[in-house]
Each structure stands twice: as C-alpha cells, then as structure tokens.
Amino acid sequence: MAWEVDGFEEKVPKISNTFQHLNVSNMITVDFDKRDITVILMEVFEKYEKNIALKSEKAEITYKNLQKQILQISNQIKEEYFKAFGCLFGPDTIIPVISKNSIEQWLICLGVIFAGGAYLPIDAKTPEERILKILKQLAPTLIISDEIIPSYKSMALTELISNNVVNSRSMFKTSPTNAYNLAYIIFTSGTTGIPKGVCINRLGISNLILGAQKFLSINSNSIIYQFTNFCFDNSILEVFAALGSGATCFISDGYFSADKFCQNITDYGITHAMLFPGLIETFDDNELAQFEQLKYWICGAEKLSENLFKRAMSLGINIIQNYGPTETTAYCLRKKLGPKDDPQNLGTPIQNAIVTVRRPDGWEAMIGSKFELFIASVGLTRGYLGRKWKDQPFVTFGDGLIYYPSGDICQRLKSGDIRFVGRKDNQVKIRGFRIELDEIESCLLGYPTINTAKILLNQKKEDIIAFYSSKIQIEKKELKDFLKQKLPYYMIPRFFIFLETFPFTSNSKIDTKKLIEYELKSFKGISFDGTNVPMETAIKQIWKNILNLDSSNFDLNDSFFYLGGNSLTAQKLITRIKNELKLEIKMEEFYRNPTISSIFKMAKISQEESIQIFNDDLSVFDKIPLSYQQEQMLYLEQIDPESSYNLTFIQEFDKNLDIKKLKAAFFKLVEENTVFRTIFKESEDDLELYQEILPMDKCFIDVKVESFNNTNIQKLELKEFKHAKFDLFNEIPLRVKILETQNSFVILLVVHHAFSDATTTMLMEKEMSRLYQGKEKRIISSVRPMSYQEYSIKQKSKEFKENLEALTLEYLENYNSIFKLPPAKFESIFKTCNFTQLCETFKFRLSLSKSKYTPFTLITAAITKTFVPLFPEDSFLLLGFPFANRTMETSEIFGNFLNNLLLPLTSKDLNISLDELQLKLLELLKYGKIPFQYLCKSLRQKQATNSMNIQIYVNCRYDLENEAELDFDEIDATSTKIPILNGVFEDVTNYPIEIDLDELKSTKKTSTKNYEITVRISKAFLEANAAMEATQFWH
C-alpha cells in the first residue's frame, strides 16, 4: 500500500502482491478500465455535465454541479484532517459517515472517496451501543455526522454541505490512490455478536459499473430508483451504476410506500428499480402492473416466491435476478428471467468473476448436486476489518484463485446457471437485511437472568422468534428495550417465548424441530373478513392478524413497531386496510404516529374526505376548464371542418340479448359517468371555454332498435351516423344505435374523441357488462380515483403548469439540434395533413412474449426501420405515436387523457439498430405528461423552424372496433369482423404512413400476446415513392 495512517495497518487488511496476482490477474475475463474510480467518474461528470445526476422530489443536481460540490467537500475534508493531525489525508483512511437518507449523504460519501479515503456508512437510527461497537473496532481519527459524537474528532455534515468554497483546488494534496485502495467498508452481522466490517476496493466498483452498463442496460438516459439504505451494499449498485453511466439517481424523500413508488415511476420516468421480493409481495395487482413501465425490476437479497414471479410474468414485467454477498462488491451473479425460468435461478457470473459449487472435500460438485457456492472476483473483499490474514474467510482450490465461501447452498444446472437452494449456516436474510441469528442470540444471553436462548425464523421465514429460559418470565417490553440498545431495529425479534426448560435431542443439542412445533401451536393465524363490522373493530382485527397478537396483548396507544412490526408488515397493514375497508392511510402519517388509535383518526378523516368517483358536486369551482386534450380536439375540428373526430364502439350479439336490460345499462352508464353528460360553454366575453355537466333530465338520448336489411341506402346512413359531427356546445358527446338482423343485434356507439380514448373504450366494455348484469361497481386502485373534471382542473393548476414548463424546456433542449436545422429541410407539422385518400392497407398478426418490454414501442421501431430505404440521405423524419398518459388516479376513468409524442429523427438516427431505436422511443416516454397542444405552442414560440418532411403516425386502437369480448350473462359476442358492416368504415389515412396496433384478447392463459398490425400508406406517398414494393414491407 502507498501509505498508512495512525496504525491503520493493523486494522485494514493489506493487499499483498500475491493477493493481487491470484485474485485479479487471473480473473480478467473481460478487459475493463482499471484506473482509480475517481478518474473514471470525473470523465463521466465532464461528458454528461448537463445531465441530472442526483434527483429527489425537492431538489436535483447536474453532473457539473455534482463535480463542483464533491471537489469542494473533498478539499474541506483534507484541510480539516491536516489541521487536526498535521499530516496528509491518505489512501485507506476510513471516515465513518453517520447520517439519514438524503442527497447530501451521498455527496459526503463521494467527497470522502474523491479525497482519497474510504467511507464507512452508519445509519443515524442505529442504536448508540452498536455505533460505539463499530467505532471501537475502527478507532477512527475523524467522523462526519449529523450530530457530534463525544470522544471523537467530528465534522458536521451540514457544515460540509453549506460551506460554499468557490475554489475547488486545494493546497492539501492527497497521496496517490489506485484501484486497489479502499472505497468503502460496510458492517454486517457477526456470529460472535460483534459486527464485522467488509473492506471493498475501488476496482470492484469499476467492474460493477461495467456490468451494469452491459447487462442491466444502464446508460445516460436511465433513471435509477435509489431505495436501499446507504449502509447496505445494494446502495452501491444503485448509486455507482447510475453515476458511472451518466444516468440519473432518483432518491425519494420520506418513507417508502407502494402508492408513492408507483407515482414516482410515472412522474419521474424511473427505468430501473432494485426492490426485494418480500416488499413487492405487499403490492396489489394494480400497483404491481406499474412495474411494466420499468425497463427492469432488479430483485435480490432474498428468495423470489413462485407466486410473485408468476404474477410479475403475467403482467409482462422484466425481471433481473441479482445475487451477491456484500463481500463481492454488491453482486456477482445475474439472470434475465423468462416465464419458463425457475425464480431461484441466479444465472451466470458477471464479467471478471468465477463461481464454483464445491463439495466439503474441495472437489467440484457434479451438475445438479447441492453444495456450497464459492466466489472469486476482481471485486472480492480485501477481508474483514481488524482480522489477520489467517483469520480471513478465504480459501483456495489450487487453480491460482482466492475464493470467498458464500455460505449459500446452490447447484449448477446443465445450462451453466447457478440455482439457489438455501443457507448453510445460521445467517439469514429478512427484508433484504443480512442477519446472523447467532449475533442476536449472543446479545440476548447478555441479559442478566437468561440462562439459555435460541433464535429461529418462523415458518414463513419472515419473522424472528426468540426462545429463552430464565428463573422468571421477563416482560416482552423489557427484553425489547434491552436489545434495542445493542441491535438495529431489523434484528429485534418479533416474538419472545418463555420456556422453563428447552427440549434437547439425544445428543444433547437444542431440538429446533420441537421449538418450531411450539411456534406453530402458539401463533395460529386468524382469517378475517372485514365486511359488516364496525370500522374500529375491523382495523383492530387486521392489526392483530398482521402482528399475530391476541386481544389482551396490546394497548391502543402501543407503537406498531414496539409490538414487533417492521417496514414490511407496515406495508401489509396499510394494504389490507385499503383493500378490505376501502380506506386510504398515508404511509408517512402512519410512520409519524404508528398506533392503532392514530389509525382510527386517519381512517375517520379518510372516510370524511372520500368522495364518490361520479360526484357531480364541483360547485366549489367557478368554471371547470377544458383539459389540454379537449382543447386539441376542438382545435382540430375548427381547422378541419370537413373531418369528424369520433371513436366507434361496435359489438354483435345473438338474439338472446335482453334489449330492455341493455338500454337500462346504457342510461346508467351515462348517469354514472359525468364525462358523457358534459357540454362546452363559452364565457360571456367569449375569451374562455369551460365544461358544464348536465343533469340527466337535460340529456337527450335516443336509443332505437332499427331493422337492418343490408341495403346500400342503409349503409350510407350508417356511414353518416359514424361520421356526423357533434355540436359539442349543445349536445352530449355520444350517440347509440342498435341494429336488428335476422340472427343478431349489432350495437353501434359513437363517442367524440374529446371525451374518449382507447382505454375508455376498454372500460366501456367492462362497464356495460357490469351494468347489464346489475353488479355493484368495484374500483381496485391504490389511490382515490379522480373524476375527469378534477383532472382538467389539476392540469390548469399553477403547480402543474410550472412542472410542465420545466419538462418542456428539457424536451426542447434534448432535441434542439434537430429542430434548429435549416428551414428548407422542413414542412410544417401544424398544418393539417390532408392524406385522406383511400390507401393501400397491409395487415398481419404478430405474437410476442408477455415478458417483452413495451411491444408498442418495439413494433413502432421495427416498422419504422422497414421504411428506412425510402428516406433520402438528407431527409428528416417525425415519428408520432400516442401515449396513454394515465396514472393510478385515472386508470379507471372515462375521458380523453391521450397525448401525442413526437420523436424527431435525422437520417443518421435511421442507421442505428432496432434496439437503439426502440430505446429512443422509450426515452421519449418521460415527456408523456406534456400535452400535445402545449408542445406545439412551445415549438412555435421557441424554435426557428417547425418540423419534418416525412411523417409516420402510429395509432393504438385497443378493442376499438369489432373485437367483441363482452360478457352479458350467457350472451355470446362475436369476435370476428361483422360482415353486414363491410364497406361502411373504409380505410383512409391522415398521414403518409399510419400504423394501427390492436392487441387481440385471448381467453387462454399463455405466455404470449397477439397483435393485429395494420399499416395504411397513402396513395400519394406510394406514387411519390414508386420504388417501394409491397413485398418489401412484409419482409
């Protein structure tokens, strides 16, 4: 090592030349940058200086500012160190950082690394006794903390952040560091009751970044959700994978909750999230479905259950299995899971790592045999802090490598993948935390009157149970309070069981099987149905079920966490109250007051604030503004008076259909959904438009049944019925017609696009079925749904507009170079594209795996690439496609939420690969909140030119026409084209190239989704590009 500080050579395991040779030189399977991590990061910071590096709900820091702040902090650390000790701050100097989760926390950790040292993260909520145990092992010369630690030289974290040092240069230099110097130390649970410090080199982080870029597809456009507490190793993967790739690391403020996380995905365009399976088990299906917006859900830290795996696969979620002890720099095995994979398949090693499954005698195990997993890697720990080399955990097998015994029982599969089986020793993982049960046992035996203790997991492997014997039974509170002084909260047993004597086996060992049987008898779960009981009684019962308590075991003012709850069971509690009692309890409020009495108060407020989804009482607002989507539709009608912007819903049923029930269902649909009873109004000065909701008695709805004989005159009438313009200022925006043929009924429902989109059409199917059958409405959502009028009001709020302006400026900046090309290269996109001639239509069907990410963008990219040969070298393409633009609040609401996204491309962009083009489309989704009308206005105002000379528009017509799947009791709907309507709805295109993507429903449970793709090409475009042949498209 280059330099040692104040006896640290006795604390930090040295890196000998032998170690470097054995564990690194022979490990290089893929070449990578082996310079110091600070050099690598500095190049990234400069390359992506305008990108957002760290972001939260309240703040954000660009890479340029991040670089500046880190250098300032590192210089202050070096200066303070020199002033205090009279020597330079050198490599392998360890600085404990005691802090709460925040952006500032990571600025300090990075500042320590850039100063040349290594940071040791300690959560500020860790019990004082445990903190002192760690500090005693380390004997640090300097500490950075939220609060001053007595007996130690401390620097205040807030002062380091607030000191604005203009000059980033420092007279206090650092001794040279290299990739083999320490980057950080993380303390994990130890079998002796003493936490052990895992020492990790900088080289491991460089290798981790390479793996994240190659396998996890993290790049400068990614947004990584930072979930893990910084004193656990998964945080290393989250933060350094982001910062090493020019990506954004999103650090959420406050407490984690399912609702908040799902909203973060939508609001901030999260692409990667690393959340452990036990937490995700608490998500309902609607919340879990939001994961489809992620590029990858990276799971690890504990077993992925078969049930959760199947749920995620059925929703088309991309899962990466991630495995690695803290000793291997966060992770060393990974696997992209498919529907047919085993959820315990850990995959293959990352680059520059080797794993082997070995028998106890050291020989490599046969394929399929279950033995311990050993890991060699360039990211392997230097060892545990304060231990001599002979006491380190490493082993060798004569192949020139040093291995770490993981303690995990695994098997190598025929494919070469590694499958996880279970733990070898008494170490477990609960909610992502690695825990030595022996450490808890050792601490519990420190209680004065306890003679014997045994710590086990319950049957579900979710909770820690402490068995103990003592002369007298000890109060649970007293034992908890005793352990809280020594252990972090996640290691406190949830249950304490007093035994006068322990059961023993024939060879005088504690009989754990009998202890488990005792646990099963003691804590039998109680099933519960929250219906038809008072709210307080129902909440009490859920509380008891979650905590496995009997009625005499808790007080209304006892803390949930004092009674044995944790973050995972808290999420379960909130989820069950929401699902069973339809009450919304905010996680942040619950964490502030985690008692059952406070839940009663919050539930009462939730009941009082809860409003009906179809409530007409919006009188608190003077006028309800038009949404941006409604403004766009109205604008299009005004500039193109010959066209109509109507959506058509068509279903065919056999003659068993009850017409009376159908009519009643239709009237109920209009009554319950205010959007169908809405007209537009002008203000008295004609300067403002607003929405007015009509009462049912003022809605004229004519539902007639007409005989249909398939004559040309009737077909013309149907065409006129479909295309007839609505007078949105005087009539409601929908009309219905029922045709009766000899063998069937055909329902035609026409809705103006200002009040409907493709999702509305799907909802209409479900609602008509429900109302026809007289069933009660059930909204299954993680948040209270809003009405369309509330959505419109929110869109025009000051806060929304401020966010909109910032997002639009970012969009314009990202595509500035294309939009500012010479005007001669462009045609305006703002004039109407009059390509309404009959067109050539190509149709085909495609099957894709449900796990395939965003087939919509994949198909769009593929078809766009098909037309590449048609584009001249100097042409510019504007690719447009719709974005559903729905959130948890609006997922079940009728109305037009649709946005049109615009991706400007140059001829250079068209030469990229299909995957890269798809990635560009996915990156565009982050701008999905920008209303098209608003974007067009901004482009006019801020850009010198308008748009491109070639336009492709991709439409999404899910279940819009002739895909009847209604369930009207036993009445069957046809699922094929309705022959009587042939020729009524002709194929036309409004763009040179227009694509319709229609997802076909399937009644069978399969691993694939089927799509019908329709490509319409205007005759004018075909004539202008005569070189194109139809066969080319099919290829």
PDB file of C-alpha atoms in Angstrom, residues 250-467:
ATOM      1  CA  PHE A 250     -33.533   9.295  -8.013  1.00  0.00           C
ATOM      2  CA  ILE A 251     -33.524   9.484  -4.199  1.00  0.00           C
ATOM      3  CA  SER A 252     -37.077   9.661  -2.883  1.00  0.00           C
ATOM      4  CA  ASP A 253     -37.854  11.891   0.082  1.00  0.00           C
ATOM      5  CA  GLY A 254     -39.549  10.458   3.149  1.00  0.00           C
ATOM      6  CA  TYR A 255     -40.880   6.957   3.679  1.00  0.00           C
ATOM      7  CA  PHE A 256     -41.391   4.306   1.026  1.00  0.00           C
ATOM      8  CA  SER A 257     -44.920   3.233   0.157  1.00  0.00           C
ATOM      9  CA  ALA A 258     -46.383   1.326  -2.777  1.00  0.00           C
ATOM     10  CA  ASP A 259     -48.579   4.257  -3.852  1.00  0.00           C
ATOM     11  CA  LYS A 260     -45.709   6.714  -3.730  1.00  0.00           C
ATOM     12  CA  PHE A 261     -43.359   4.404  -5.625  1.00  0.00           C
ATOM     13  CA  CYS A 262     -45.903   3.787  -8.397  1.00  0.00           C
ATOM     14  CA  GLN A 263     -46.450   7.529  -8.730  1.00  0.00           C
ATOM     15  CA  ASN A 264     -42.674   8.082  -8.843  1.00  0.00           C
ATOM     16  CA  ILE A 265     -42.412   5.658 -11.767  1.00  0.00           C
ATOM     17  CA  THR A 266     -44.904   7.728 -13.732  1.00  0.00           C
ATOM     18  CA  ASP A 267     -43.823  11.186 -12.609  1.00  0.00           C
ATOM     19  CA  TYR A 268     -40.078  10.737 -12.963  1.00  0.00           C
ATOM     20  CA  GLY A 269     -39.778   8.073 -15.663  1.00  0.00           C
ATOM     21  CA  ILE A 270     -37.986   5.528 -13.459  1.00  0.00           C
ATOM     22  CA  THR A 271     -36.311   2.890 -15.650  1.00  0.00           C
ATOM     23  CA  HIS A 272     -34.597   0.628 -13.082  1.00  0.00           C
ATOM     24  CA  ALA A 273     -35.650  -0.267  -9.541  1.00  0.00           C
ATOM     25  CA  MET A 274     -33.963  -2.661  -7.131  1.00  0.00           C
ATOM     26  CA  LEU A 275     -36.577  -3.784  -4.602  1.00  0.00           C
ATOM     27  CA  PHE A 276     -36.536  -7.014  -2.613  1.00  0.00           C
ATOM     28  CA  PRO A 277     -39.356  -9.529  -3.244  1.00  0.00           C
ATOM     29  CA  GLY A 278     -40.759  -9.516   0.307  1.00  0.00           C
ATOM     30  CA  LEU A 279     -41.689  -5.862  -0.093  1.00  0.00           C
ATOM     31  CA  ILE A 280     -43.224  -6.337  -3.548  1.00  0.00           C
ATOM     32  CA  GLU A 281     -45.373  -9.209  -2.196  1.00  0.00           C
ATOM     33  CA  THR A 282     -47.424  -6.472  -0.459  1.00  0.00           C
ATOM     34  CA  PHE A 283     -48.279  -4.726  -3.753  1.00  0.00           C
ATOM     35  CA  ASP A 284     -51.719  -5.379  -5.206  1.00  0.00           C
ATOM     36  CA  ASP A 285     -52.095  -6.258  -8.905  1.00  0.00           C
ATOM     37  CA  ASN A 286     -52.729  -2.666  -9.987  1.00  0.00           C
ATOM     38  CA  GLU A 287     -49.607  -1.491  -8.179  1.00  0.00           C
ATOM     39  CA  LEU A 288     -47.528  -4.375  -9.498  1.00  0.00           C
ATOM     40  CA  ALA A 289     -48.744  -3.616 -13.038  1.00  0.00           C
ATOM     41  CA  GLN A 290     -46.945  -0.257 -12.826  1.00  0.00           C
ATOM     42  CA  PHE A 291     -43.653  -2.185 -12.945  1.00  0.00           C
ATOM     43  CA  GLU A 292     -44.280  -2.762 -16.658  1.00  0.00           C
ATOM     44  CA  GLN A 293     -43.207   0.862 -17.152  1.00  0.00           C
ATOM     45  CA  LEU A 294     -39.754  -0.032 -15.805  1.00  0.00           C
ATOM     46  CA  LYS A 295     -37.080  -1.278 -18.146  1.00  0.00           C
ATOM     47  CA  TYR A 296     -36.089  -3.744 -15.421  1.00  0.00           C
ATOM     48  CA  TRP A 297     -37.146  -4.703 -11.932  1.00  0.00           C
ATOM     49  CA  ILE A 298     -33.926  -5.945 -10.352  1.00  0.00           C
ATOM     50  CA  CYS A 299     -34.743  -8.264  -7.473  1.00  0.00           C
ATOM     51  CA  GLY A 300     -32.455  -9.927  -4.988  1.00  0.00           C
ATOM     52  CA  ALA A 301     -31.464 -10.056  -1.319  1.00  0.00           C
ATOM     53  CA  GLU A 302     -33.938 -12.883  -0.677  1.00  0.00           C
ATOM     54  CA  LYS A 303     -35.873 -15.625  -2.429  1.00  0.00           C
ATOM     55  CA  LEU A 304     -38.329 -14.680  -5.160  1.00  0.00           C
ATOM     56  CA  SER A 305     -41.508 -16.651  -4.482  1.00  0.00           C
ATOM     57  CA  GLU A 306     -43.142 -18.676  -7.240  1.00  0.00           C
ATOM     58  CA  ASN A 307     -46.410 -16.801  -6.763  1.00  0.00           C
ATOM     59  CA  LEU A 308     -44.869 -13.327  -7.098  1.00  0.00           C
ATOM     60  CA  PHE A 309     -42.785 -14.484 -10.046  1.00  0.00           C
ATOM     61  CA  LYS A 310     -45.859 -15.738 -11.918  1.00  0.00           C
ATOM     62  CA  ARG A 311     -47.817 -12.560 -11.118  1.00  0.00           C
ATOM     63  CA  ALA A 312     -44.998 -10.402 -12.464  1.00  0.00           C
ATOM     64  CA  MET A 313     -44.521 -12.509 -15.598  1.00  0.00           C
ATOM     65  CA  SER A 314     -48.257 -12.427 -16.389  1.00  0.00           C
ATOM     66  CA  LEU A 315     -48.095  -8.626 -16.307  1.00  0.00           C
ATOM     67  CA  GLY A 316     -45.185  -8.500 -18.746  1.00  0.00           C
ATOM     68  CA  ILE A 317     -42.658  -7.238 -16.178  1.00  0.00           C
ATOM     69  CA  ASN A 318     -38.973  -7.611 -16.992  1.00  0.00           C
ATOM     70  CA  ILE A 319     -37.159  -9.171 -14.042  1.00  0.00           C
ATOM     71  CA  ILE A 320     -33.431  -9.450 -13.474  1.00  0.00           C
ATOM     72  CA  GLN A 321     -32.384 -11.775 -10.674  1.00  0.00           C
ATOM     73  CA  ASN A 322     -29.464 -10.237  -8.792  1.00  0.00           C
ATOM     74  CA  TYR A 323     -27.256 -12.106  -6.307  1.00  0.00           C
ATOM     75  CA  GLY A 324     -24.088 -11.348  -4.426  1.00  0.00           C
ATOM     76  CA  PRO A 325     -22.816 -11.187  -0.838  1.00  0.00           C
ATOM     77  CA  THR A 326     -21.515  -7.860   0.459  1.00  0.00           C
ATOM     78  CA  GLU A 327     -18.036  -9.410   0.151  1.00  0.00           C
ATOM     79  CA  THR A 328     -18.263  -9.359  -3.678  1.00  0.00           C
ATOM     80  CA  THR A 329     -18.977  -5.636  -4.247  1.00  0.00           C
ATOM     81  CA  ALA A 330     -22.779  -5.777  -4.249  1.00  0.00           C
ATOM     82  CA  TYR A 331     -23.361  -8.581  -6.774  1.00  0.00           C
ATOM     83  CA  CYS A 332     -21.665 -11.303  -8.787  1.00  0.00           C
ATOM     84  CA  LEU A 333     -24.455 -13.351 -10.442  1.00  0.00           C
ATOM     85  CA  ARG A 334     -27.365 -12.169 -12.584  1.00  0.00           C
ATOM     86  CA  LYS A 335     -30.106 -13.571 -14.759  1.00  0.00           C
ATOM     87  CA  LYS A 336     -32.792 -12.114 -17.013  1.00  0.00           C
ATOM     88  CA  LEU A 337     -35.762 -14.267 -16.061  1.00  0.00           C
ATOM     89  CA  GLY A 338     -38.248 -15.556 -18.586  1.00  0.00           C
ATOM     90  CA  PRO A 339     -41.700 -17.122 -17.980  1.00  0.00           C
ATOM     91  CA  LYS A 340     -40.315 -20.675 -18.012  1.00  0.00           C
ATOM     92  CA  ASP A 341     -37.378 -19.984 -15.675  1.00  0.00           C
ATOM     93  CA  ASP A 342     -37.055 -21.107 -12.078  1.00  0.00           C
ATOM     94  CA  PRO A 343     -37.365 -17.971  -9.878  1.00  0.00           C
ATOM     95  CA  GLN A 344     -34.376 -19.236  -7.841  1.00  0.00           C
ATOM     96  CA  ASN A 345     -32.136 -19.273 -10.920  1.00  0.00           C
ATOM     97  CA  LEU A 346     -29.298 -16.849 -10.137  1.00  0.00           C
ATOM     98  CA  GLY A 347     -27.852 -17.044 -13.644  1.00  0.00           C
ATOM     99  CA  THR A 348     -24.187 -16.707 -14.545  1.00  0.00           C
ATOM    100  CA  PRO A 349     -21.325 -14.610 -13.138  1.00  0.00           C
ATOM    101  CA  ILE A 350     -20.719 -11.013 -14.126  1.00  0.00           C
ATOM    102  CA  GLN A 351     -17.581 -10.292 -16.110  1.00  0.00           C
ATOM    103  CA  ASN A 352     -14.297 -10.894 -14.258  1.00  0.00           C
ATOM    104  CA  ALA A 353     -15.869 -13.229 -11.715  1.00  0.00           C
ATOM    105  CA  ILE A 354     -15.888 -17.017 -11.360  1.00  0.00           C
ATOM    106  CA  VAL A 355     -18.193 -19.146  -9.217  1.00  0.00           C
ATOM    107  CA  THR A 356     -17.911 -22.799  -8.333  1.00  0.00           C
ATOM    108  CA  VAL A 357     -20.034 -25.262  -6.334  1.00  0.00           C
ATOM    109  CA  ARG A 358     -17.743 -27.409  -4.165  1.00  0.00           C
ATOM    110  CA  ARG A 359     -18.127 -30.464  -2.006  1.00  0.00           C
ATOM    111  CA  PRO A 360     -16.808 -30.356   1.606  1.00  0.00           C
ATOM    112  CA  ASP A 361     -13.626 -32.141   0.428  1.00  0.00           C
ATOM    113  CA  GLY A 362     -12.888 -29.317  -2.038  1.00  0.00           C
ATOM    114  CA  TRP A 363     -13.754 -31.214  -5.222  1.00  0.00           C
ATOM    115  CA  GLU A 364     -16.082 -29.525  -7.692  1.00  0.00           C
ATOM    116  CA  ALA A 365     -19.624 -30.829  -7.372  1.00  0.00           C
ATOM    117  CA  MET A 366     -21.390 -32.656 -10.187  1.00  0.00           C
ATOM    118  CA  ILE A 367     -24.126 -30.876 -12.145  1.00  0.00           C
ATOM    119  CA  GLY A 368     -27.298 -30.835 -10.068  1.00  0.00           C
ATOM    120  CA  SER A 369     -25.567 -31.602  -6.748  1.00  0.00           C
ATOM    121  CA  LYS A 370     -26.303 -29.240  -3.866  1.00  0.00           C
ATOM    122  CA  PHE A 371     -23.266 -27.850  -2.104  1.00  0.00           C
ATOM    123  CA  GLU A 372     -21.738 -24.538  -1.037  1.00  0.00           C
ATOM    124  CA  LEU A 373     -21.115 -21.767  -3.582  1.00  0.00           C
ATOM    125  CA  PHE A 374     -17.628 -20.209  -3.718  1.00  0.00           C
ATOM    126  CA  ILE A 375     -16.902 -16.911  -5.464  1.00  0.00           C
ATOM    127  CA  ALA A 376     -13.723 -15.410  -6.935  1.00  0.00           C
ATOM    128  CA  SER A 377     -13.868 -11.916  -8.386  1.00  0.00           C
ATOM    129  CA  VAL A 378     -11.901  -8.748  -9.031  1.00  0.00           C
ATOM    130  CA  GLY A 379     -14.480  -7.191  -6.710  1.00  0.00           C
ATOM    131  CA  LEU A 380     -13.762  -9.603  -3.867  1.00  0.00           C
ATOM    132  CA  THR A 381     -13.325  -8.041  -0.427  1.00  0.00           C
ATOM    133  CA  ARG A 382      -9.853  -7.464   0.945  1.00  0.00           C
ATOM    134  CA  GLY A 383     -11.126  -9.098   4.090  1.00  0.00           C
ATOM    135  CA  TYR A 384     -12.777  -8.172   7.369  1.00  0.00           C
ATOM    136  CA  LEU A 385     -11.595  -5.127   9.281  1.00  0.00           C
ATOM    137  CA  GLY A 386      -9.150  -5.852  12.098  1.00  0.00           C
ATOM    138  CA  ARG A 387      -8.581  -9.527  11.293  1.00  0.00           C
ATOM    139  CA  LYS A 388      -5.227 -11.056  10.497  1.00  0.00           C
ATOM    140  CA  TRP A 389      -4.841 -12.834   7.174  1.00  0.00           C
ATOM    141  CA  LYS A 390      -5.089 -16.288   8.766  1.00  0.00           C
ATOM    142  CA  ASP A 391      -8.460 -15.318  10.267  1.00  0.00           C
ATOM    143  CA  GLN A 392      -9.927 -14.126   6.960  1.00  0.00           C
ATOM    144  CA  PRO A 393     -12.606 -16.300   5.299  1.00  0.00           C
ATOM    145  CA  PHE A 394     -10.776 -17.004   2.009  1.00  0.00           C
ATOM    146  CA  VAL A 395      -9.989 -20.444   0.575  1.00  0.00           C
ATOM    147  CA  THR A 396      -8.015 -21.698  -2.447  1.00  0.00           C
ATOM    148  CA  PHE A 397      -8.505 -24.765  -4.637  1.00  0.00           C
ATOM    149  CA  GLY A 398      -5.176 -24.882  -6.440  1.00  0.00           C
ATOM    150  CA  ASP A 399      -6.327 -23.015  -9.557  1.00  0.00           C
ATOM    151  CA  GLY A 400      -4.477 -19.794  -8.775  1.00  0.00           C
ATOM    152  CA  LEU A 401      -7.563 -18.002  -7.422  1.00  0.00           C
ATOM    153  CA  ILE A 402      -8.767 -16.909  -3.989  1.00  0.00           C
ATOM    154  CA  TYR A 403     -12.410 -17.741  -3.256  1.00  0.00           C
ATOM    155  CA  TYR A 404     -14.943 -16.498  -0.745  1.00  0.00           C
ATOM    156  CA  PRO A 405     -17.211 -19.194   0.752  1.00  0.00           C
ATOM    157  CA  SER A 406     -20.693 -17.721   0.433  1.00  0.00           C
ATOM    158  CA  GLY A 407     -22.434 -19.960   2.967  1.00  0.00           C
ATOM    159  CA  ASP A 408     -25.192 -20.488   0.382  1.00  0.00           C
ATOM    160  CA  ILE A 409     -26.144 -23.966  -0.816  1.00  0.00           C
ATOM    161  CA  CYS A 410     -26.525 -23.919  -4.606  1.00  0.00           C
ATOM    162  CA  GLN A 411     -26.486 -26.234  -7.584  1.00  0.00           C
ATOM    163  CA  ARG A 412     -25.040 -25.785 -11.049  1.00  0.00           C
ATOM    164  CA  LEU A 413     -27.618 -26.521 -13.748  1.00  0.00           C
ATOM    165  CA  LYS A 414     -26.953 -28.130 -17.117  1.00  0.00           C
ATOM    166  CA  SER A 415     -27.253 -24.700 -18.716  1.00  0.00           C
ATOM    167  CA  GLY A 416     -24.344 -23.472 -16.599  1.00  0.00           C
ATOM    168  CA  ASP A 417     -26.637 -21.289 -14.484  1.00  0.00           C
ATOM    169  CA  ILE A 418     -26.491 -21.375 -10.687  1.00  0.00           C
ATOM    170  CA  ARG A 419     -29.654 -22.145  -8.718  1.00  0.00           C
ATOM    171  CA  PHE A 420     -30.055 -21.019  -5.097  1.00  0.00           C
ATOM    172  CA  VAL A 421     -31.226 -23.689  -2.618  1.00  0.00           C
ATOM    173  CA  GLY A 422     -30.763 -22.237   0.878  1.00  0.00           C
ATOM    174  CA  ARG A 423     -28.366 -21.169   3.631  1.00  0.00           C
ATOM    175  CA  LYS A 424     -25.651 -23.416   5.048  1.00  0.00           C
ATOM    176  CA  ASP A 425     -25.138 -21.630   8.351  1.00  0.00           C
ATOM    177  CA  ASN A 426     -27.230 -19.636  10.758  1.00  0.00           C
ATOM    178  CA  GLN A 427     -27.177 -16.497   8.635  1.00  0.00           C
ATOM    179  CA  VAL A 428     -30.477 -15.380   7.107  1.00  0.00           C
ATOM    180  CA  LYS A 429     -31.870 -12.548   5.045  1.00  0.00           C
ATOM    181  CA  ILE A 430     -35.053 -10.815   6.154  1.00  0.00           C
ATOM    182  CA  ARG A 431     -36.495  -7.965   4.093  1.00  0.00           C
ATOM    183  CA  GLY A 432     -33.121  -7.634   2.376  1.00  0.00           C
ATOM    184  CA  PHE A 433     -31.075  -7.400   5.604  1.00  0.00           C
ATOM    185  CA  ARG A 434     -28.345  -9.976   6.183  1.00  0.00           C
ATOM    186  CA  ILE A 435     -28.623 -11.204   9.767  1.00  0.00           C
ATOM    187  CA  GLU A 436     -26.581 -13.627  11.866  1.00  0.00           C
ATOM    188  CA  LEU A 437     -29.064 -15.243  14.235  1.00  0.00           C
ATOM    189  CA  ASP A 438     -26.112 -16.104  16.474  1.00  0.00           C
ATOM    190  CA  GLU A 439     -25.424 -12.398  16.998  1.00  0.00           C
ATOM    191  CA  ILE A 440     -28.970 -11.877  18.318  1.00  0.00           C
ATOM    192  CA  GLU A 441     -28.581 -14.965  20.476  1.00  0.00           C
ATOM    193  CA  SER A 442     -25.288 -13.697  21.888  1.00  0.00           C
ATOM    194  CA  CYS A 443     -26.856 -10.327  22.775  1.00  0.00           C
ATOM    195  CA  LEU A 444     -29.917 -11.939  24.389  1.00  0.00           C
ATOM    196  CA  LEU A 445     -27.686 -14.150  26.542  1.00  0.00           C
ATOM    197  CA  GLY A 446     -26.187 -10.917  27.866  1.00  0.00           C
ATOM    198  CA  TYR A 447     -29.411 -10.264  29.792  1.00  0.00           C
ATOM    199  CA  PRO A 448     -28.629 -10.942  33.493  1.00  0.00           C
ATOM    200  CA  THR A 449     -31.214 -13.635  34.300  1.00  0.00           C
ATOM    201  CA  ILE A 450     -31.376 -15.519  30.958  1.00  0.00           C
ATOM    202  CA  ASN A 451     -29.691 -18.946  31.039  1.00  0.00           C
ATOM    203  CA  THR A 452     -30.393 -20.335  27.559  1.00  0.00           C
ATOM    204  CA  ALA A 453     -31.543 -18.737  24.323  1.00  0.00           C
ATOM    205  CA  LYS A 454     -32.265 -19.860  20.784  1.00  0.00           C
ATOM    206  CA  ILE A 455     -33.169 -17.626  17.848  1.00  0.00           C
ATOM    207  CA  LEU A 456     -35.167 -19.042  14.932  1.00  0.00           C
ATOM    208  CA  LEU A 457     -37.169 -17.833  11.964  1.00  0.00           C
ATOM    209  CA  ASN A 458     -40.883 -18.559  11.814  1.00  0.00           C
ATOM    210  CA  GLN A 459     -42.314 -20.951   9.238  1.00  0.00           C
ATOM    211  CA  LYS A 460     -42.804 -18.226   6.622  1.00  0.00           C
ATOM    212  CA  LYS A 461     -39.186 -17.045   7.077  1.00  0.00           C
ATOM    213  CA  GLU A 462     -40.472 -13.513   7.712  1.00  0.00           C
ATOM    214  CA  ASP A 463     -40.130 -13.019  11.467  1.00  0.00           C
ATOM    215  CA  ILE A 464     -37.508 -13.643  14.146  1.00  0.00           C
ATOM    216  CA  ILE A 465     -38.598 -15.608  17.230  1.00  0.00           C
ATOM    217  CA  ALA A 466     -36.588 -15.647  20.435  1.00  0.00           C
ATOM    218  CA  PHE A 467     -36.906 -18.659  22.774  1.00  0.00           C
TER     219      PHE A 467
END
